[in-house]
Coordinates of C-alpha atoms and ligand atoms in Angstrom, one line a residue:
M1 CA 9.5 11.4 -28.1
L2 CA 6.3 9.5 -29.8
I3 CA 5.9 8.5 -32.6
R4 CA 2.7 8.0 -34.9
K5 CA 4.3 4.5 -36.8
G6 CA 5.4 2.5 -34.1
Y7 CA 5.9 -1.1 -33.4
N8 CA 2.0 -3.3 -34.2
I9 CA 1.1 -6.7 -33.6
S10 CA -0.8 -7.7 -36.3
M11 CA -4.4 -8.3 -34.9
D12 CA -6.5 -7.7 -38.0
S13 CA -7.6 -11.5 -38.5
F14 CA -8.3 -11.3 -34.5
Y15 CA -10.2 -7.9 -34.2
T16 CA -13.8 -7.0 -35.2
E17 CA -14.0 -3.9 -38.1
Q18 CA -15.2 -2.4 -34.8
Q19 CA -12.7 -3.0 -32.9
K20 CA -9.9 -1.6 -35.3
I21 CA -12.0 1.7 -35.6
L22 CA -11.8 1.5 -32.2
S23 CA -8.6 0.7 -31.4
Q24 CA -7.5 3.4 -34.5
T25 CA -10.0 6.6 -32.8
A26 CA -8.1 5.4 -29.4
R27 CA -4.4 5.2 -30.4
D28 CA -5.8 9.4 -32.6
F29 CA -6.9 10.3 -29.3
S30 CA -3.7 9.6 -27.3
L31 CA -1.4 11.4 -29.5
T32 CA -3.0 14.2 -30.1
E33 CA -4.7 14.6 -26.9
L34 CA -2.6 12.8 -24.0
A35 CA 0.7 12.7 -25.3
P36 CA 1.5 16.4 -24.9
K37 CA -0.6 16.4 -21.1
S38 CA 1.0 13.1 -19.8
S39 CA 4.4 15.0 -18.6
E40 CA 2.8 17.8 -16.9
I41 CA -0.1 15.8 -15.3
D42 CA 2.4 13.7 -13.9
D43 CA 5.0 15.9 -12.7
N44 CA 2.2 17.8 -10.7
E45 CA -0.3 14.7 -9.5
H46 CA -2.7 16.5 -11.5
F47 CA -6.1 14.9 -12.0
P48 CA -7.0 15.1 -15.9
I49 CA -10.7 16.1 -15.5
E50 CA -10.7 18.0 -18.5
Q51 CA -9.3 14.6 -20.3
F52 CA -12.3 12.4 -18.8
Q53 CA -14.7 13.9 -20.1
A54 CA -12.6 14.3 -23.5
L55 CA -13.1 9.8 -22.6
S56 CA -16.8 10.2 -22.0
N57 CA -17.1 12.3 -26.1
L58 CA -15.9 9.2 -27.4
G59 CA -18.0 7.0 -25.4
F60 CA -15.0 5.4 -24.1
T61 CA -16.6 6.4 -20.1
G62 CA -19.7 3.9 -20.7
L63 CA -17.9 1.1 -23.2
T64 CA -19.2 -1.7 -21.5
I65 CA -22.4 -0.5 -19.7
D66 CA -25.5 -1.6 -21.6
S67 CA -26.6 1.2 -23.6
K68 CA -29.9 1.0 -21.5
F69 CA -28.7 2.7 -19.2
G70 CA -26.3 5.1 -21.3
G71 CA -23.1 2.7 -22.1
E72 CA -22.6 1.5 -25.6
D73 CA -23.3 -2.2 -25.1
G74 CA -19.0 -2.5 -26.0
N75 CA -17.5 -6.2 -24.9
Y76 CA -13.8 -6.9 -23.2
V77 CA -12.1 -6.9 -26.0
D78 CA -13.5 -3.3 -27.7
M79 CA -12.4 -2.5 -23.6
M80 CA -8.8 -4.0 -23.8
V81 CA -8.6 -2.5 -27.5
V82 CA -9.0 1.1 -26.6
I83 CA -7.2 0.6 -22.8
E84 CA -4.2 -0.7 -24.6
E85 CA -4.1 2.4 -27.1
I86 CA -4.6 4.6 -24.0
A87 CA -1.9 3.2 -21.7
A88 CA 0.5 3.3 -24.5
V89 CA 0.8 6.9 -24.4
C90 CA -0.6 7.8 -20.6
G91 CA -0.4 5.6 -18.1
S92 CA -2.6 7.4 -15.6
T93 CA -5.3 7.9 -17.8
S94 CA -5.9 4.4 -18.6
T95 CA -6.1 4.0 -14.5
V96 CA -8.6 6.3 -14.1
L97 CA -10.4 5.0 -17.0
I98 CA -10.5 1.3 -15.7
T99 CA -11.5 2.1 -12.4
H100 CA -13.8 4.2 -13.3
V101 CA -15.9 1.6 -15.8
S102 CA -14.7 -2.0 -15.2
L103 CA -14.2 -1.8 -11.4
A104 CA -17.0 0.7 -10.0
S105 CA -19.4 1.2 -13.1
Q106 CA -19.2 -2.6 -14.1
T107 CA -20.0 -3.8 -10.7
I108 CA -23.3 -1.4 -10.9
N109 CA -23.9 -2.6 -14.4
R110 CA -23.4 -6.4 -13.0
F111 CA -24.8 -6.5 -9.9
G112 CA -27.3 -3.5 -9.5
N113 CA -31.3 -3.8 -9.8
E114 CA -33.0 -1.9 -12.0
H115 CA -33.3 1.3 -10.1
Q116 CA -30.0 1.2 -9.1
K117 CA -28.8 0.6 -12.6
S118 CA -31.2 3.6 -13.7
H119 CA -30.4 5.4 -11.1
W120 CA -26.3 5.8 -11.2
L121 CA -25.6 4.6 -14.6
P122 CA -26.4 7.4 -17.1
D123 CA -24.9 9.9 -15.6
L124 CA -21.4 7.5 -15.1
S125 CA -21.7 6.1 -18.9
K126 CA -21.8 9.4 -19.8
G127 CA -18.8 10.8 -17.8
K128 CA -21.2 13.5 -15.8
K129 CA -20.3 11.7 -12.8
I130 CA -16.5 9.5 -11.6
A131 CA -16.8 6.1 -9.9
A132 CA -14.2 4.3 -7.7
F133 CA -14.2 1.2 -6.0
S134 CA -13.3 1.1 -2.2
L135 CA -11.9 -2.3 -0.8
S136 CA -8.5 -1.7 0.4
E137 CA -8.3 -0.3 4.0
P138 CA -5.0 -0.1 5.9
Q139 CA -5.2 -3.6 7.7
N140 CA -5.6 -5.0 4.3
G141 CA -5.3 -5.1 1.1
S142 CA -5.1 -9.2 -0.7
D143 CA -7.0 -10.4 2.6
A144 CA -9.8 -9.2 1.8
L145 CA -11.5 -11.3 4.5
G146 CA -10.2 -9.0 7.3
L147 CA -12.5 -5.8 6.4
N148 CA -13.2 -3.5 9.3
T149 CA -15.0 -1.1 7.7
N150 CA -18.2 -2.2 9.3
I151 CA -22.4 -1.5 8.7
E152 CA -25.6 -1.6 11.2
K153 CA -28.3 -2.0 10.3
I154 CA -30.3 0.8 12.5
D155 CA -34.0 0.3 11.0
E156 CA -35.5 -1.5 7.9
K157 CA -34.3 1.7 5.4
N158 CA -31.3 2.4 6.6
Y159 CA -27.4 1.1 7.5
I160 CA -24.5 3.5 9.7
L161 CA -21.7 2.9 8.4
N162 CA -17.9 3.4 9.6
G163 CA -14.3 2.7 8.9
N164 CA -11.4 3.5 6.6
K165 CA -10.8 2.9 3.0
I166 CA -7.0 3.4 1.9
F167 CA -5.6 3.5 -1.9
T168 CA -8.6 4.3 -3.6
T169 CA -8.2 5.3 -6.7
N170 CA -10.6 8.6 -8.5
G171 CA -10.6 8.9 -4.7
E172 CA -10.5 12.8 -4.8
V173 CA -13.3 13.2 -7.5
A174 CA -15.5 10.3 -7.1
D175 CA -18.7 11.5 -6.9
V176 CA -20.0 7.5 -6.2
F177 CA -17.5 5.1 -4.2
I178 CA -18.7 1.2 -4.7
V179 CA -17.6 0.5 -1.1
F180 CA -17.1 -3.1 0.7
C181 CA -17.9 -3.5 4.5
T182 CA -19.0 -6.1 6.9
S183 CA -22.1 -6.7 8.8
N184 CA -20.2 -9.9 11.2
K185 CA -16.8 -9.8 10.8
Q186 CA -17.0 -13.4 12.6
A187 CA -19.1 -14.5 9.8
G188 CA -16.1 -13.9 7.2
Y189 CA -16.5 -14.2 3.6
K190 CA -19.9 -14.1 4.1
G191 CA -20.5 -11.2 6.3
V192 CA -19.4 -8.9 3.8
T193 CA -21.9 -6.6 2.1
A194 CA -21.2 -4.1 -1.2
L195 CA -22.9 -1.0 -1.1
I196 CA -23.1 2.4 -3.4
V197 CA -22.3 5.5 -1.8
D198 CA -22.7 9.0 -2.6
K199 CA -20.1 10.9 -1.9
N200 CA -22.4 13.9 -0.5
T201 CA -23.4 11.8 2.7
E202 CA -23.0 12.8 5.7
G203 CA -19.6 12.1 7.6
L204 CA -17.7 11.0 4.6
S205 CA -14.8 12.9 4.2
I206 CA -11.7 12.4 1.7
I207 CA -8.0 12.3 2.3
P208 CA -5.6 12.6 -0.9
Q209 CA -2.8 10.2 -0.8
H210 CA -0.2 11.8 -2.5
G211 CA 3.6 11.1 -3.1
K212 CA 2.9 8.0 -5.7
M213 CA 5.6 6.4 -7.4
G214 CA 3.8 6.6 -10.5
M215 CA 0.8 6.7 -12.4
R216 CA 0.5 9.8 -10.2
G217 CA -1.8 12.0 -12.6
S218 CA -4.7 9.0 -11.2
S219 CA -5.7 10.8 -7.5
T220 CA -5.5 7.7 -4.8
A221 CA -7.4 9.1 -1.4
E222 CA -8.3 7.5 2.1
I223 CA -11.8 7.6 2.1
V224 CA -13.1 8.1 5.6
F225 CA -17.0 7.0 7.2
N226 CA -18.0 8.2 10.0
N227 CA -21.4 6.9 10.9
C228 CA -22.9 7.4 7.3
K229 CA -26.3 7.1 6.9
I230 CA -26.4 4.9 3.9
P231 CA -30.0 3.9 2.4
T232 CA -30.4 -0.2 2.5
E233 CA -31.8 0.2 -1.1
N234 CA -27.8 1.6 -2.4
R235 CA -27.1 -2.4 -1.0
L236 CA -26.1 -4.3 -4.1
L237 CA -27.4 -8.2 -4.3
N238 CA -27.8 -9.4 -0.9
E239 CA -26.1 -9.1 2.8
G240 CA -23.2 -11.6 2.7
D241 CA -23.3 -11.0 -1.1
G242 CA -20.4 -8.6 -1.0
Y243 CA -17.3 -10.9 -1.2
S244 CA -17.9 -12.7 -4.3
I245 CA -19.3 -9.0 -5.9
A246 CA -15.5 -8.1 -5.5
L247 CA -13.6 -11.5 -6.6
K248 CA -16.1 -11.9 -9.6
I249 CA -15.2 -7.7 -10.6
L250 CA -11.9 -8.4 -10.0
D251 CA -11.6 -11.5 -11.9
S252 CA -13.0 -9.4 -14.9
S253 CA -11.0 -6.0 -14.3
R254 CA -7.9 -7.6 -14.5
I255 CA -8.2 -8.6 -17.9
M256 CA -8.0 -4.8 -17.9
I257 CA -4.8 -4.3 -16.4
A258 CA -3.4 -6.7 -18.6
A259 CA -4.4 -4.0 -21.6
Q260 CA -2.8 -1.9 -20.0
C261 CA 0.4 -3.5 -19.3
V262 CA 0.2 -4.4 -22.9
G263 CA -0.2 -0.6 -23.9
I264 CA 2.7 0.6 -21.3
A265 CA 4.9 -2.2 -23.2
K266 CA 3.9 -1.3 -26.4
G267 CA 4.7 2.4 -25.7
S268 CA 8.0 1.6 -24.1
L269 CA 8.6 -0.6 -27.2
N270 CA 8.0 2.5 -29.7
A271 CA 10.2 4.4 -27.6
A272 CA 13.0 2.0 -27.9
I273 CA 13.0 1.1 -31.5
N274 CA 12.7 5.1 -32.4
Y275 CA 15.6 6.3 -30.4
S276 CA 17.4 3.1 -31.4
K277 CA 17.3 4.2 -34.9
Q278 CA 18.6 8.2 -34.4
R279 CA 21.1 7.7 -31.7
Q280 CA 24.3 6.9 -32.8
T281 CA 27.6 5.2 -31.1
F282 CA 30.5 4.2 -32.9
N283 CA 29.6 6.0 -37.2
K284 CA 26.3 3.7 -36.8
P285 CA 23.0 3.8 -35.4
I286 CA 23.0 1.8 -31.8
S287 CA 19.7 -0.4 -33.7
Q288 CA 22.7 -1.8 -35.7
H289 CA 24.7 -3.1 -32.6
Q290 CA 22.9 -6.6 -32.7
S291 CA 22.6 -7.2 -29.0
I292 CA 20.1 -4.2 -29.3
A293 CA 18.8 -5.3 -32.4
F294 CA 18.0 -8.8 -30.2
T295 CA 17.1 -6.7 -27.3
L296 CA 14.0 -5.2 -29.5
A297 CA 13.6 -8.7 -30.6
D298 CA 12.6 -10.0 -27.0
M299 CA 10.9 -7.1 -25.8
A300 CA 8.8 -7.5 -29.5
T301 CA 8.3 -11.3 -28.7
E302 CA 6.9 -10.5 -25.2
L303 CA 4.7 -8.2 -26.0
D304 CA 3.4 -9.9 -28.9
A305 CA 2.4 -13.1 -25.7
S306 CA 1.4 -11.0 -23.6
R307 CA -1.0 -9.6 -26.0
L308 CA -2.4 -12.9 -27.1
M309 CA -3.3 -14.0 -23.6
T310 CA -5.3 -10.9 -22.3
W311 CA -7.0 -10.8 -25.6
R312 CA -7.5 -14.6 -24.9
A313 CA -8.6 -14.1 -21.5
A314 CA -11.2 -10.7 -23.4
R315 CA -12.3 -13.2 -25.3
L316 CA -13.6 -15.7 -22.9
H317 CA -15.0 -13.3 -21.1
D318 CA -17.2 -12.4 -23.5
E319 CA -18.0 -15.6 -25.0
K320 CA -19.1 -16.1 -20.7
L321 CA -16.9 -18.8 -20.4
S322 CA -14.7 -19.9 -17.5
Y323 CA -12.0 -17.1 -17.9
S324 CA -10.4 -16.5 -14.3
K325 CA -7.6 -18.2 -14.0
E326 CA -6.4 -16.7 -17.7
A327 CA -7.3 -13.8 -16.8
A328 CA -5.1 -14.5 -13.3
M329 CA -2.6 -15.4 -16.0
A330 CA -2.9 -12.4 -18.5
K331 CA -2.4 -9.8 -16.1
L332 CA 0.2 -11.6 -13.7
Y333 CA 2.5 -12.4 -16.8
S334 CA 1.7 -9.4 -18.9
S335 CA 2.6 -7.6 -16.3
E336 CA 5.3 -8.8 -15.5
V337 CA 6.2 -8.7 -19.4
S338 CA 5.6 -4.9 -19.2
G339 CA 8.5 -4.5 -16.1
R340 CA 10.8 -6.2 -17.9
I341 CA 10.4 -4.3 -21.9
V342 CA 10.2 -1.1 -19.9
N343 CA 13.4 -1.5 -18.1
K344 CA 15.1 -3.0 -21.2
A345 CA 13.2 0.7 -23.2
L346 CA 15.0 2.7 -20.2
Q347 CA 18.6 0.9 -21.0
I348 CA 19.1 1.6 -25.0
H349 CA 18.0 4.7 -23.9
G350 CA 21.1 5.0 -21.7
G351 CA 21.4 7.8 -19.9
T352 CA 18.4 10.1 -21.4
G353 CA 16.1 7.4 -20.3
Y354 CA 17.2 7.9 -16.4
F355 CA 16.2 11.7 -16.9
K356 CA 12.7 13.5 -17.6
P357 CA 10.6 14.4 -19.9
S358 CA 11.6 10.7 -21.3
I359 CA 8.6 8.8 -21.6
V360 CA 10.2 5.6 -20.6
E361 CA 11.1 7.5 -17.2
R362 CA 7.5 8.0 -16.5
M363 CA 6.8 4.2 -17.7
Y364 CA 9.4 2.8 -15.7
R365 CA 7.7 4.3 -12.7
D366 CA 3.8 3.7 -13.8
Q367 CA 4.4 0.0 -14.8
R368 CA 5.0 -0.8 -10.9
V369 CA 1.8 -0.6 -9.7
T370 CA 0.8 -3.1 -12.6
E371 CA 2.5 -5.7 -10.3
I372 CA 0.7 -4.6 -7.0
Y373 CA -2.9 -3.3 -7.8
E374 CA -6.4 -5.7 -8.9
G375 CA -4.5 -8.5 -6.7
T376 CA -0.1 -8.4 -6.4
S377 CA 1.3 -11.1 -9.0
E378 CA 1.8 -13.7 -5.3
I379 CA -2.2 -13.1 -5.6
Q380 CA -2.5 -13.9 -9.0
R381 CA -0.2 -17.1 -8.3
L382 CA -2.2 -18.6 -5.7
V383 CA -5.3 -17.9 -8.3
I384 CA -3.4 -20.0 -11.3
S385 CA -2.4 -22.7 -8.8
R386 CA -5.4 -23.0 -6.8
S387 CA -7.6 -23.3 -10.2
L388 CA -4.6 -26.1 -11.4
L389 CA -4.8 -27.8 -8.0
N390 CA -8.7 -27.9 -7.8
Ligands
LIG1 C1 -1.5 3.1 -6.9 C2 -2.9 1.9 -6.2 C3 -4.1 2.3 -6.7 C4 -4.9 1.4 -5.8 N1 -6.1 1.7 -5.8 C5 -7.4 1.1 -5.2 C6 -8.8 1.1 -5.4 O1 -8.7 2.2 -6.4 N2 -8.9 0.4 -5.0 C7 -8.7 -0.8 -4.1 O2 -9.6 -1.2 -3.0 N3 -7.7 -0.6 -3.8 C8 -6.9 0.1 -4.4 N4 -5.5 -0.5 -4.0 C9 -4.3 -1.3 -3.0 C10 -4.3 -2.5 -4.2 O3 -5.4 -3.6 -4.4 C11 -3.4 -3.1 -2.8 O4 -2.2 -2.5 -2.3 C12 -3.2 -4.5 -3.0 O5 -3.9 -5.5 -3.3 C13 -2.3 -5.2 -1.6 O6 -2.4 -5.3 -1.5 P1 -1.5 -4.4 0.0 O7 -0.8 -3.1 -0.2 O8 -2.4 -4.4 1.8 O9 -0.6 -5.8 0.5 P2 -0.2 -6.7 1.8 O10 -1.8 -7.9 1.3 O11 -0.4 -6.5 2.9 O12 0.9 -7.4 0.9 C14 2.3 -7.9 1.4 C15 3.1 -8.2 0.2 O13 2.6 -9.7 0.8 C16 1.9 -10.6 -0.4 N5 0.9 -11.5 0.1 C17 -0.1 -11.2 0.9 N6 -0.9 -11.8 0.9 C18 0.4 -13.3 0.4 C19 -0.3 -14.9 0.3 N7 -1.1 -15.9 0.9 N8 0.8 -15.1 0.1 C20 1.9 -15.0 -1.0 N9 2.5 -13.6 -1.0 C21 1.0 -12.5 0.4 C22 2.1 -9.8 -1.2 O14 1.7 -10.3 -2.7 C23 3.0 -8.4 -1.0 O15 3.4 -8.2 -1.7 C24 -4.3 0.7 -4.5 C25 -3.0 0.3 -4.7 C26 -1.9 1.2 -5.2 C27 -0.8 1.4 -4.8

């Protein structure tokens, strides 16, 4: 069961008035709109399209997109506070939103030309269309250089795209895909190109990938491109710029996965505090057993540290300072901390926490993928150590 008054770090002196309002709006929305359905969408692997539209009514689907193209001109701290509140209640909905805004739409916002931005972004910002980001393939995930999806230029105006992408979040429902492909595999990263692909392109097919352990309310799909004709005007920047686009967007979107982890950890901690005050053993609430109280103290301390690291990475991003290492640190630390916190929250719930519809049972499963997607923990350590040793 969720509680309205939960544990919240005092971030007031760090957030602007606007951010406090955003945070409260997202919290109210999550508790009233998402909480009643979060178990059901998890059980049924149902993509919450109606919730996506409700998110757009609040301006969240275009939060960090330029207002010139229908967005809200928000920064990454704005987005971070929203993602935290949504993930504290429904991990799946936060995954859908992060993928739509911070991965896919943001790629067009940041790297698109004026024509591309005005063509694609208004509908994406307003939630009339949904976006997805297709980088991973059956033979490569961490090693983004190994792309097999390829393009061939058939004339000045068109490419032919062939290949398979897997694990594409929002895949079943997306209207627009950012697709990374190679025009020259031998050239390695210099051969990678990024394209904007319309879902109605002839030869594009979508194969749903069901059976996820967690984040089951977000859709995941394999995307197959069979001789798809893609206009060259849909290319982002130049041929060969795709690898740098992917790295830059993953760097910044990672901050939102860290925020998602903070949210999952907060939701779990709140559930544990609430349960520990109600559950009695040996004639007193379990919160009055010191080992439980100390466990809660450890959870809160780690949660605060991960939120502060996430906030630092978001601020560096917003101040246009270097943030790659700090974003990787925030993602690495917050994802591993959220793993420890959901585990402890489940332990505090005893057998009840092992069963549905306990929120910690769902969060325990949802949390796991945060250590895998948008760069595994090992890849974050690679980014951080390279920066230390350079
Ligand atoms: C639910 C879900 C949603 C996803 N959504 C998307 C999406 O929207 N778009 C998208 O493009 N992808 C998506 N992914 C894919 C995700 O980003 C990849 O699964 C992830 O990058 C890892 O790649 P892989 O699965 O191929 O594992 P691999 O790269 O094969 O790695 C296997 C193991 O080896 C480790 N490893 C690999 N290289 C190294 C190294 N150099 N040093 C040390 N250890 C290493 C990894 O950390 C991992 O533990 C999603 C995945 C999941 C599960």
